[in-house]
C-alpha cells in the first residue's frame, strides 16, 4: 500500500530543493557575470580624474550598484559615437549616462533614471552684445555641440542649422576652445556641468551667463541601458539594488561629492 502523505512530502521536498538550486544557481551566475559599462567623458556625471580614475556622480552610483548586485563591472570611457555603437554589438554590456528617447527605448533594457539636471544656453559674460529674451531668439546665434550627441537633433528643432549656425565637433574640448575664444556664441550646460566645462581652461561660472533653458520633452533623463542579450535576471537584480540605493536620499550624497 502506498503511503500518500510520504509521497506528497517527498514531492514537496524535491520541489523545494529544485527552487533552492535555481536560486543558488542564479546568484552564482550573477557573481560570475561580467558586464562592460561604456560611457563618455561628461563631467561631473562620468569622467577621468587627474589620477586616471574613472569617477563621477552616475559612474559612482553604478559602481556601487554593481557591487551590491555581485556583478563584476568594467568601465570604459570612449567618444560617444563609439560607446553607443559598441553597446549595441557586445552582448554583455551596458551604457551610462544615456538619454532615454522613444527611438532608443526598444533597443535596450533600461534602469533609472540616474542624476541629471536642466539644460541651458550659456554665453560669455564679456559678450555684452548678445541678448536672448526667448528660446526663439537662440537661432540668431552660433552654437557648437559634440557630433552625434542627443542634443544635435533637439537644437535643430529650435532652428539651428548645420553649416550655418550649428557646428558639430568631435569632442567637448574643441568646442570649448572655440567658445572661450569667441569663435562661437553659445554652448549648452547645466548647474552641474558648467563649472567642469570651464575649469580646465582657467574659467569659472562667473565668466559666463546662463540664458534660456533648452526644453527636452523627448528626453526622460540619464539612464543605464543594457544590451538586450544581458540576462533578464541580471537586469532585474541590478534594478532592485538601484532602487534601494536611490531610496536612501535620491543620490544627494553622490551629487554633493562633485558639486563645485
PDB file of C-alpha atoms in Angstrom:
ATOM      1  CA  UNK A   1       0.000   0.000   0.000  1.00  0.00           C
ATOM      2  CA  UNK A   2       1.355   3.441  -0.982  1.00  0.00           C
ATOM      3  CA  UNK A   3       1.795   5.971   1.819  1.00  0.00           C
ATOM      4  CA  UNK A   4       0.209   9.056   0.245  1.00  0.00           C
ATOM      5  CA  UNK A   5       1.444  11.521   2.851  1.00  0.00           C
ATOM      6  CA  UNK A   6       5.020  10.281   2.459  1.00  0.00           C
ATOM      7  CA  UNK A   7       4.823  10.624  -1.335  1.00  0.00           C
ATOM      8  CA  UNK A   8       3.466  14.166  -1.059  1.00  0.00           C
ATOM      9  CA  UNK A   9       6.221  15.016   1.424  1.00  0.00           C
ATOM     10  CA  UNK A  10       8.896  13.734  -0.940  1.00  0.00           C
ATOM     11  CA  UNK A  11       7.433  15.768  -3.813  1.00  0.00           C
ATOM     12  CA  UNK A  12       7.407  18.925  -1.654  1.00  0.00           C
ATOM     13  CA  UNK A  13      10.990  18.364  -0.557  1.00  0.00           C
ATOM     14  CA  UNK A  14      12.111  17.757  -4.150  1.00  0.00           C
ATOM     15  CA  UNK A  15      10.308  20.890  -5.324  1.00  0.00           C
ATOM     16  CA  UNK A  16      11.902  22.907  -2.532  1.00  0.00           C
ATOM     17  CA  UNK A  17      15.365  21.591  -3.367  1.00  0.00           C
ATOM     18  CA  UNK A  18      14.857  22.445  -7.035  1.00  0.00           C
ATOM     19  CA  UNK A  19      13.876  26.018  -6.118  1.00  0.00           C
ATOM     20  CA  UNK A  20      16.885  26.333  -3.828  1.00  0.00           C
ATOM     21  CA  UNK A  21      19.138  25.023  -6.611  1.00  0.00           C
ATOM     22  CA  UNK A  22      17.709  27.541  -9.113  1.00  0.00           C
ATOM     23  CA  UNK A  23      18.079  30.349  -6.569  1.00  0.00           C
ATOM     24  CA  UNK A  24      21.688  29.452  -5.779  1.00  0.00           C
ATOM     25  CA  UNK A  25      22.493  28.942  -9.471  1.00  0.00           C
ATOM     26  CA  UNK A  26      21.234  32.403 -10.368  1.00  0.00           C
ATOM     27  CA  UNK A  27      23.290  34.008  -7.624  1.00  0.00           C
ATOM     28  CA  UNK A  28      26.355  32.026  -8.614  1.00  0.00           C
ATOM     29  CA  UNK A  29      25.867  33.093 -12.225  1.00  0.00           C
ATOM     30  CA  UNK A  30      25.422  36.715 -11.172  1.00  0.00           C
ATOM     31  CA  UNK A  31      28.639  36.631  -9.184  1.00  0.00           C
ATOM     32  CA  UNK A  32      30.464  35.248 -12.223  1.00  0.00           C
ATOM     33  CA  UNK A  33      28.732  37.629 -14.626  1.00  0.00           C
ATOM     34  CA  UNK A  34      30.972  40.313 -16.116  1.00  0.00           C
ATOM     35  CA  UNK A  35      29.486  43.473 -17.533  1.00  0.00           C
ATOM     36  CA  UNK A  36      31.317  46.046 -19.649  1.00  0.00           C
ATOM     37  CA  UNK A  37      29.885  49.500 -18.982  1.00  0.00           C
ATOM     38  CA  UNK A  38      30.563  52.169 -21.599  1.00  0.00           C
ATOM     39  CA  UNK A  39      30.186  55.901 -21.229  1.00  0.00           C
ATOM     40  CA  UNK A  40      31.603  59.198 -22.489  1.00  0.00           C
ATOM     41  CA  UNK A  41      33.565  61.985 -20.822  1.00  0.00           C
ATOM     42  CA  UNK A  42      30.689  64.026 -19.375  1.00  0.00           C
ATOM     43  CA  UNK A  43      31.720  65.787 -16.152  1.00  0.00           C
ATOM     44  CA  UNK A  44      30.564  65.546 -13.414  1.00  0.00           C
ATOM     45  CA  UNK A  45      28.439  62.512 -14.310  1.00  0.00           C
ATOM     46  CA  UNK A  46      31.248  60.341 -15.682  1.00  0.00           C
ATOM     47  CA  UNK A  47      34.864  61.316 -16.355  1.00  0.00           C
ATOM     48  CA  UNK A  48      38.525  60.502 -15.764  1.00  0.00           C
ATOM     49  CA  UNK A  49      40.097  62.489 -12.918  1.00  0.00           C
ATOM     50  CA  UNK A  50      43.705  63.709 -12.676  1.00  0.00           C
ATOM     51  CA  UNK A  51      44.734  60.442 -11.021  1.00  0.00           C
ATOM     52  CA  UNK A  52      43.451  58.495 -14.019  1.00  0.00           C
ATOM     53  CA  UNK A  53      40.459  57.109 -12.116  1.00  0.00           C
ATOM     54  CA  UNK A  54      37.025  56.815 -13.716  1.00  0.00           C
ATOM     55  CA  UNK A  55      34.654  58.713 -11.439  1.00  0.00           C
ATOM     56  CA  UNK A  56      31.548  60.902 -11.466  1.00  0.00           C
ATOM     57  CA  UNK A  57      28.057  61.131  -9.974  1.00  0.00           C
ATOM     58  CA  UNK A  58      26.468  58.492 -12.176  1.00  0.00           C
ATOM     59  CA  UNK A  59      29.579  56.365 -12.559  1.00  0.00           C
ATOM     60  CA  UNK A  60      29.934  56.144  -8.763  1.00  0.00           C
ATOM     61  CA  UNK A  61      26.252  55.231  -8.424  1.00  0.00           C
ATOM     62  CA  UNK A  62      26.572  52.429 -10.965  1.00  0.00           C
ATOM     63  CA  UNK A  63      29.808  51.193  -9.378  1.00  0.00           C
ATOM     64  CA  UNK A  64      28.029  50.798  -6.045  1.00  0.00           C
ATOM     65  CA  UNK A  65      25.045  49.102  -7.660  1.00  0.00           C
ATOM     66  CA  UNK A  66      27.390  46.641  -9.384  1.00  0.00           C
ATOM     67  CA  UNK A  67      28.965  45.797  -6.017  1.00  0.00           C
ATOM     68  CA  UNK A  68      25.587  45.407  -4.302  1.00  0.00           C
ATOM     69  CA  UNK A  69      24.427  43.176  -7.173  1.00  0.00           C
ATOM     70  CA  UNK A  70      27.574  40.976  -7.074  1.00  0.00           C
ATOM     71  CA  UNK A  71      28.249  41.829 -10.713  1.00  0.00           C
ATOM     72  CA  UNK A  72      31.786  42.436 -11.965  1.00  0.00           C
ATOM     73  CA  UNK A  73      31.686  45.688 -13.945  1.00  0.00           C
ATOM     74  CA  UNK A  74      34.449  47.060 -16.142  1.00  0.00           C
ATOM     75  CA  UNK A  75      34.051  50.743 -17.042  1.00  0.00           C
ATOM     76  CA  UNK A  76      35.334  52.278 -20.276  1.00  0.00           C
ATOM     77  CA  UNK A  77      35.170  55.949 -21.300  1.00  0.00           C
ATOM     78  CA  UNK A  78      35.119  56.461 -25.066  1.00  0.00           C
ATOM     79  CA  UNK A  79      33.880  59.049 -27.566  1.00  0.00           C
ATOM     80  CA  UNK A  80      30.093  58.911 -27.505  1.00  0.00           C
ATOM     81  CA  UNK A  81      29.511  57.549 -31.017  1.00  0.00           C
ATOM     82  CA  UNK A  82      31.896  54.647 -30.421  1.00  0.00           C
ATOM     83  CA  UNK A  83      30.465  53.850 -26.971  1.00  0.00           C
ATOM     84  CA  UNK A  84      26.918  53.874 -28.349  1.00  0.00           C
ATOM     85  CA  UNK A  85      27.924  51.612 -31.239  1.00  0.00           C
ATOM     86  CA  UNK A  86      29.746  49.084 -29.037  1.00  0.00           C
ATOM     87  CA  UNK A  87      26.928  48.669 -26.523  1.00  0.00           C
ATOM     88  CA  UNK A  88      24.634  47.595 -29.354  1.00  0.00           C
ATOM     89  CA  UNK A  89      27.138  44.978 -30.564  1.00  0.00           C
ATOM     90  CA  UNK A  90      28.577  43.486 -27.363  1.00  0.00           C
ATOM     91  CA  UNK A  91      26.200  41.080 -25.624  1.00  0.00           C
ATOM     92  CA  UNK A  92      27.283  41.583 -22.016  1.00  0.00           C
ATOM     93  CA  UNK A  93      27.436  45.371 -21.997  1.00  0.00           C
ATOM     94  CA  UNK A  94      25.661  48.486 -20.828  1.00  0.00           C
ATOM     95  CA  UNK A  95      25.996  52.254 -21.210  1.00  0.00           C
ATOM     96  CA  UNK A  96      25.641  55.277 -18.895  1.00  0.00           C
ATOM     97  CA  UNK A  97      24.587  58.183 -18.775  1.00  0.00           C
ATOM     98  CA  UNK A  98      22.331  57.732 -21.788  1.00  0.00           C
ATOM     99  CA  UNK A  99      19.249  59.800 -22.543  1.00  0.00           C
ATOM    100  CA  UNK A 100      16.136  57.667 -22.886  1.00  0.00           C
ATOM    101  CA  UNK A 101      14.163  58.564 -26.009  1.00  0.00           C
ATOM    102  CA  UNK A 102      11.291  56.949 -27.898  1.00  0.00           C
ATOM    103  CA  UNK A 103      13.694  55.896 -30.664  1.00  0.00           C
ATOM    104  CA  UNK A 104      16.148  54.273 -28.265  1.00  0.00           C
ATOM    105  CA  UNK A 105      13.639  52.644 -25.897  1.00  0.00           C
ATOM    106  CA  UNK A 106      13.129  49.383 -27.858  1.00  0.00           C
ATOM    107  CA  UNK A 107      16.870  48.927 -28.497  1.00  0.00           C
ATOM    108  CA  UNK A 108      17.861  48.367 -24.851  1.00  0.00           C
ATOM    109  CA  UNK A 109      16.669  47.277 -21.415  1.00  0.00           C
ATOM    110  CA  UNK A 110      16.619  50.268 -19.081  1.00  0.00           C
ATOM    111  CA  UNK A 111      17.304  51.061 -15.412  1.00  0.00           C
ATOM    112  CA  UNK A 112      16.985  54.548 -13.950  1.00  0.00           C
ATOM    113  CA  UNK A 113      16.827  57.454 -14.084  1.00  0.00           C
ATOM    114  CA  UNK A 114      20.220  58.432 -12.721  1.00  0.00           C
ATOM    115  CA  UNK A 115      21.203  62.010 -11.795  1.00  0.00           C
ATOM    116  CA  UNK A 116      20.607  64.790 -14.325  1.00  0.00           C
ATOM    117  CA  UNK A 117      19.710  68.498 -14.435  1.00  0.00           C
ATOM    118  CA  UNK A 118      18.063  71.058 -16.718  1.00  0.00           C
ATOM    119  CA  UNK A 119      19.967  72.233 -19.787  1.00  0.00           C
ATOM    120  CA  UNK A 120      20.544  75.917 -20.611  1.00  0.00           C
ATOM    121  CA  UNK A 121      22.262  78.049 -23.215  1.00  0.00           C
ATOM    122  CA  UNK A 122      25.290  79.950 -21.905  1.00  0.00           C
ATOM    123  CA  UNK A 123      27.199  82.926 -23.276  1.00  0.00           C
ATOM    124  CA  UNK A 124      30.459  84.600 -22.206  1.00  0.00           C
ATOM    125  CA  UNK A 125      29.812  87.414 -19.746  1.00  0.00           C
ATOM    126  CA  UNK A 126      32.071  89.727 -21.767  1.00  0.00           C
ATOM    127  CA  UNK A 127      29.819  89.242 -24.793  1.00  0.00           C
ATOM    128  CA  UNK A 128      27.518  92.092 -23.758  1.00  0.00           C
ATOM    129  CA  UNK A 129      26.031  92.489 -27.241  1.00  0.00           C
ATOM    130  CA  UNK A 130      24.420  89.051 -27.129  1.00  0.00           C
ATOM    131  CA  UNK A 131      20.914  89.266 -25.659  1.00  0.00           C
ATOM    132  CA  UNK A 132      18.379  86.439 -25.635  1.00  0.00           C
ATOM    133  CA  UNK A 133      14.912  87.080 -24.263  1.00  0.00           C
ATOM    134  CA  UNK A 134      13.241  83.956 -25.614  1.00  0.00           C
ATOM    135  CA  UNK A 135      14.105  80.492 -26.892  1.00  0.00           C
ATOM    136  CA  UNK A 136      13.107  81.562 -30.391  1.00  0.00           C
ATOM    137  CA  UNK A 137      15.932  84.122 -30.396  1.00  0.00           C
ATOM    138  CA  UNK A 138      18.590  81.433 -29.813  1.00  0.00           C
ATOM    139  CA  UNK A 139      18.784  80.565 -33.517  1.00  0.00           C
ATOM    140  CA  UNK A 140      20.152  84.051 -34.241  1.00  0.00           C
ATOM    141  CA  UNK A 141      23.460  82.950 -32.724  1.00  0.00           C
ATOM    142  CA  UNK A 142      26.068  80.233 -33.309  1.00  0.00           C
ATOM    143  CA  UNK A 143      26.317  77.047 -31.258  1.00  0.00           C
ATOM    144  CA  UNK A 144      28.714  74.095 -31.119  1.00  0.00           C
ATOM    145  CA  UNK A 145      27.981  70.633 -29.727  1.00  0.00           C
ATOM    146  CA  UNK A 146      29.563  67.178 -29.758  1.00  0.00           C
ATOM    147  CA  UNK A 147      28.913  65.319 -33.009  1.00  0.00           C
ATOM    148  CA  UNK A 148      26.266  62.598 -32.635  1.00  0.00           C
ATOM    149  CA  UNK A 149      25.059  63.940 -29.280  1.00  0.00           C
ATOM    150  CA  UNK A 150      21.357  63.642 -28.484  1.00  0.00           C
ATOM    151  CA  UNK A 151      21.161  67.449 -28.350  1.00  0.00           C
ATOM    152  CA  UNK A 152      22.036  67.706 -32.044  1.00  0.00           C
ATOM    153  CA  UNK A 153      18.536  66.802 -33.210  1.00  0.00           C
ATOM    154  CA  UNK A 154      16.906  68.880 -30.471  1.00  0.00           C
ATOM    155  CA  UNK A 155      18.676  72.163 -31.276  1.00  0.00           C
ATOM    156  CA  UNK A 156      17.838  71.658 -34.940  1.00  0.00           C
ATOM    157  CA  UNK A 157      14.160  71.747 -33.963  1.00  0.00           C
ATOM    158  CA  UNK A 158      14.811  75.078 -32.255  1.00  0.00           C
ATOM    159  CA  UNK A 159      16.164  76.436 -35.546  1.00  0.00           C
ATOM    160  CA  UNK A 160      19.884  75.726 -35.607  1.00  0.00           C
ATOM    161  CA  UNK A 161      21.204  74.525 -38.958  1.00  0.00           C
ATOM    162  CA  UNK A 162      24.365  72.543 -39.674  1.00  0.00           C
ATOM    163  CA  UNK A 163      26.770  74.565 -41.777  1.00  0.00           C
ATOM    164  CA  UNK A 164      25.009  77.796 -40.882  1.00  0.00           C
ATOM    165  CA  UNK A 165      24.898  78.408 -37.130  1.00  0.00           C
ATOM    166  CA  UNK A 166      25.444  74.886 -35.773  1.00  0.00           C
ATOM    167  CA  UNK A 167      28.907  73.356 -35.598  1.00  0.00           C
ATOM    168  CA  UNK A 168      29.282  69.652 -34.744  1.00  0.00           C
ATOM    169  CA  UNK A 169      32.654  68.943 -33.087  1.00  0.00           C
ATOM    170  CA  UNK A 170      34.444  65.687 -32.258  1.00  0.00           C
ATOM    171  CA  UNK A 171      34.806  66.384 -28.529  1.00  0.00           C
ATOM    172  CA  UNK A 172      33.987  68.901 -25.815  1.00  0.00           C
ATOM    173  CA  UNK A 173      37.483  70.391 -25.566  1.00  0.00           C
ATOM    174  CA  UNK A 174      37.398  71.515 -29.177  1.00  0.00           C
ATOM    175  CA  UNK A 175      34.156  73.429 -28.927  1.00  0.00           C
ATOM    176  CA  UNK A 176      35.117  74.952 -25.559  1.00  0.00           C
ATOM    177  CA  UNK A 177      38.244  76.417 -27.195  1.00  0.00           C
ATOM    178  CA  UNK A 178      36.051  77.972 -29.887  1.00  0.00           C
ATOM    179  CA  UNK A 179      33.584  79.330 -27.334  1.00  0.00           C
ATOM    180  CA  UNK A 180      36.188  80.823 -24.996  1.00  0.00           C
ATOM    181  CA  UNK A 181      37.953  82.464 -27.959  1.00  0.00           C
ATOM    182  CA  UNK A 182      34.642  83.977 -29.096  1.00  0.00           C
ATOM    183  CA  UNK A 183      34.551  81.945 -32.314  1.00  0.00           C
ATOM    184  CA  UNK A 184      31.051  80.733 -31.435  1.00  0.00           C
ATOM    185  CA  UNK A 185      28.383  82.482 -29.358  1.00  0.00           C
ATOM    186  CA  UNK A 186      26.758  79.757 -27.275  1.00  0.00           C
ATOM    187  CA  UNK A 187      27.304  76.454 -25.520  1.00  0.00           C
ATOM    188  CA  UNK A 188      24.930  74.151 -23.662  1.00  0.00           C
ATOM    189  CA  UNK A 189      25.400  73.337 -19.982  1.00  0.00           C
ATOM    190  CA  UNK A 190      23.683  72.863 -16.632  1.00  0.00           C
ATOM    191  CA  UNK A 191      24.178  73.779 -12.991  1.00  0.00           C
ATOM    192  CA  UNK A 192      26.187  70.571 -12.508  1.00  0.00           C
ATOM    193  CA  UNK A 193      28.234  70.579 -15.717  1.00  0.00           C
ATOM    194  CA  UNK A 194      29.114  74.204 -16.456  1.00  0.00           C
ATOM    195  CA  UNK A 195      31.838  74.518 -13.792  1.00  0.00           C
ATOM    196  CA  UNK A 196      33.509  71.340 -15.035  1.00  0.00           C
ATOM    197  CA  UNK A 197      33.280  72.538 -18.635  1.00  0.00           C
ATOM    198  CA  UNK A 198      35.062  75.791 -17.803  1.00  0.00           C
ATOM    199  CA  UNK A 199      37.633  74.921 -15.121  1.00  0.00           C
ATOM    200  CA  UNK A 200      40.156  73.057 -17.370  1.00  0.00           C
ATOM    201  CA  UNK A 201      40.617  76.318 -19.277  1.00  0.00           C
ATOM    202  CA  UNK A 202      41.041  78.551 -16.218  1.00  0.00           C
ATOM    203  CA  UNK A 203      37.499  79.912 -16.326  1.00  0.00           C
ATOM    204  CA  UNK A 204      34.630  79.675 -13.840  1.00  0.00           C
ATOM    205  CA  UNK A 205      30.856  80.140 -13.707  1.00  0.00           C
ATOM    206  CA  UNK A 206      31.487  83.837 -13.038  1.00  0.00           C
ATOM    207  CA  UNK A 207      32.771  84.172 -16.607  1.00  0.00           C
ATOM    208  CA  UNK A 208      29.508  83.068 -18.237  1.00  0.00           C
ATOM    209  CA  UNK A 209      25.837  83.996 -18.160  1.00  0.00           C
ATOM    210  CA  UNK A 210      23.006  81.492 -18.124  1.00  0.00           C
ATOM    211  CA  UNK A 211      20.357  82.253 -20.743  1.00  0.00           C
ATOM    212  CA  UNK A 212      17.217  80.412 -21.852  1.00  0.00           C
ATOM    213  CA  UNK A 213      16.504  76.812 -20.898  1.00  0.00           C
ATOM    214  CA  UNK A 214      16.517  74.249 -23.703  1.00  0.00           C
ATOM    215  CA  UNK A 215      13.325  72.187 -23.243  1.00  0.00           C
ATOM    216  CA  UNK A 216      13.892  68.443 -23.530  1.00  0.00           C
ATOM    217  CA  UNK A 217      10.391  66.940 -23.725  1.00  0.00           C
ATOM    218  CA  UNK A 218      11.557  63.877 -25.650  1.00  0.00           C
ATOM    219  CA  UNK A 219      14.309  63.001 -23.154  1.00  0.00           C
ATOM    220  CA  UNK A 220      13.420  61.151 -19.938  1.00  0.00           C
ATOM    221  CA  UNK A 221      16.735  61.812 -18.166  1.00  0.00           C
ATOM    222  CA  UNK A 222      20.027  59.927 -17.830  1.00  0.00           C
ATOM    223  CA  UNK A 223      19.742  56.135 -17.617  1.00  0.00           C
ATOM    224  CA  UNK A 224      21.640  52.865 -17.617  1.00  0.00           C
ATOM    225  CA  UNK A 225      20.866  50.937 -20.797  1.00  0.00           C
ATOM    226  CA  UNK A 226      21.671  47.236 -21.195  1.00  0.00           C
ATOM    227  CA  UNK A 227      22.252  45.286 -24.384  1.00  0.00           C
ATOM    228  CA  UNK A 228      19.194  43.085 -24.939  1.00  0.00           C
ATOM    229  CA  UNK A 229      21.370  39.981 -24.552  1.00  0.00           C
ATOM    230  CA  UNK A 230      22.112  40.726 -20.880  1.00  0.00           C
ATOM    231  CA  UNK A 231      20.024  38.122 -18.952  1.00  0.00           C
ATOM    232  CA  UNK A 232      16.765  39.426 -17.508  1.00  0.00           C
ATOM    233  CA  UNK A 233      17.630  38.227 -14.007  1.00  0.00           C
ATOM    234  CA  UNK A 234      20.781  40.375 -14.119  1.00  0.00           C
ATOM    235  CA  UNK A 235      18.813  43.454 -15.200  1.00  0.00           C
ATOM    236  CA  UNK A 236      16.145  42.784 -12.560  1.00  0.00           C
ATOM    237  CA  UNK A 237      18.738  42.315  -9.848  1.00  0.00           C
ATOM    238  CA  UNK A 238      20.539  45.470 -10.928  1.00  0.00           C
ATOM    239  CA  UNK A 239      17.265  47.398 -10.890  1.00  0.00           C
ATOM    240  CA  UNK A 240      16.387  46.095  -7.422  1.00  0.00           C
ATOM    241  CA  UNK A 241      19.695  47.268  -5.928  1.00  0.00           C
ATOM    242  CA  UNK A 242      19.462  50.545  -7.836  1.00  0.00           C
ATOM    243  CA  UNK A 243      16.050  51.318  -6.315  1.00  0.00           C
ATOM    244  CA  UNK A 244      17.350  50.511  -2.821  1.00  0.00           C
ATOM    245  CA  UNK A 245      20.216  52.952  -3.266  1.00  0.00           C
ATOM    246  CA  UNK A 246      18.001  55.671  -4.713  1.00  0.00           C
ATOM    247  CA  UNK A 247      15.521  55.475  -1.823  1.00  0.00           C
ATOM    248  CA  UNK A 248      18.215  56.448   0.700  1.00  0.00           C
ATOM    249  CA  UNK A 249      18.499  60.114  -0.344  1.00  0.00           C
ATOM    250  CA  UNK A 250      17.787  60.286  -4.082  1.00  0.00           C
ATOM    251  CA  UNK A 251      21.558  60.262  -4.710  1.00  0.00           C
ATOM    252  CA  UNK A 252      22.142  63.521  -2.775  1.00  0.00           C
ATOM    253  CA  UNK A 253      25.414  62.238  -1.306  1.00  0.00           C
ATOM    254  CA  UNK A 254      26.763  61.456  -4.768  1.00  0.00           C
ATOM    255  CA  UNK A 255      25.730  64.891  -6.087  1.00  0.00           C
ATOM    256  CA  UNK A 256      27.383  66.717  -3.151  1.00  0.00           C
ATOM    257  CA  UNK A 257      30.593  64.765  -3.785  1.00  0.00           C
ATOM    258  CA  UNK A 258      31.028  66.532  -7.148  1.00  0.00           C
ATOM    259  CA  UNK A 259      29.323  69.884  -6.547  1.00  0.00           C
ATOM    260  CA  UNK A 260      31.508  72.882  -7.415  1.00  0.00           C
TER     261      UNK A 260
END
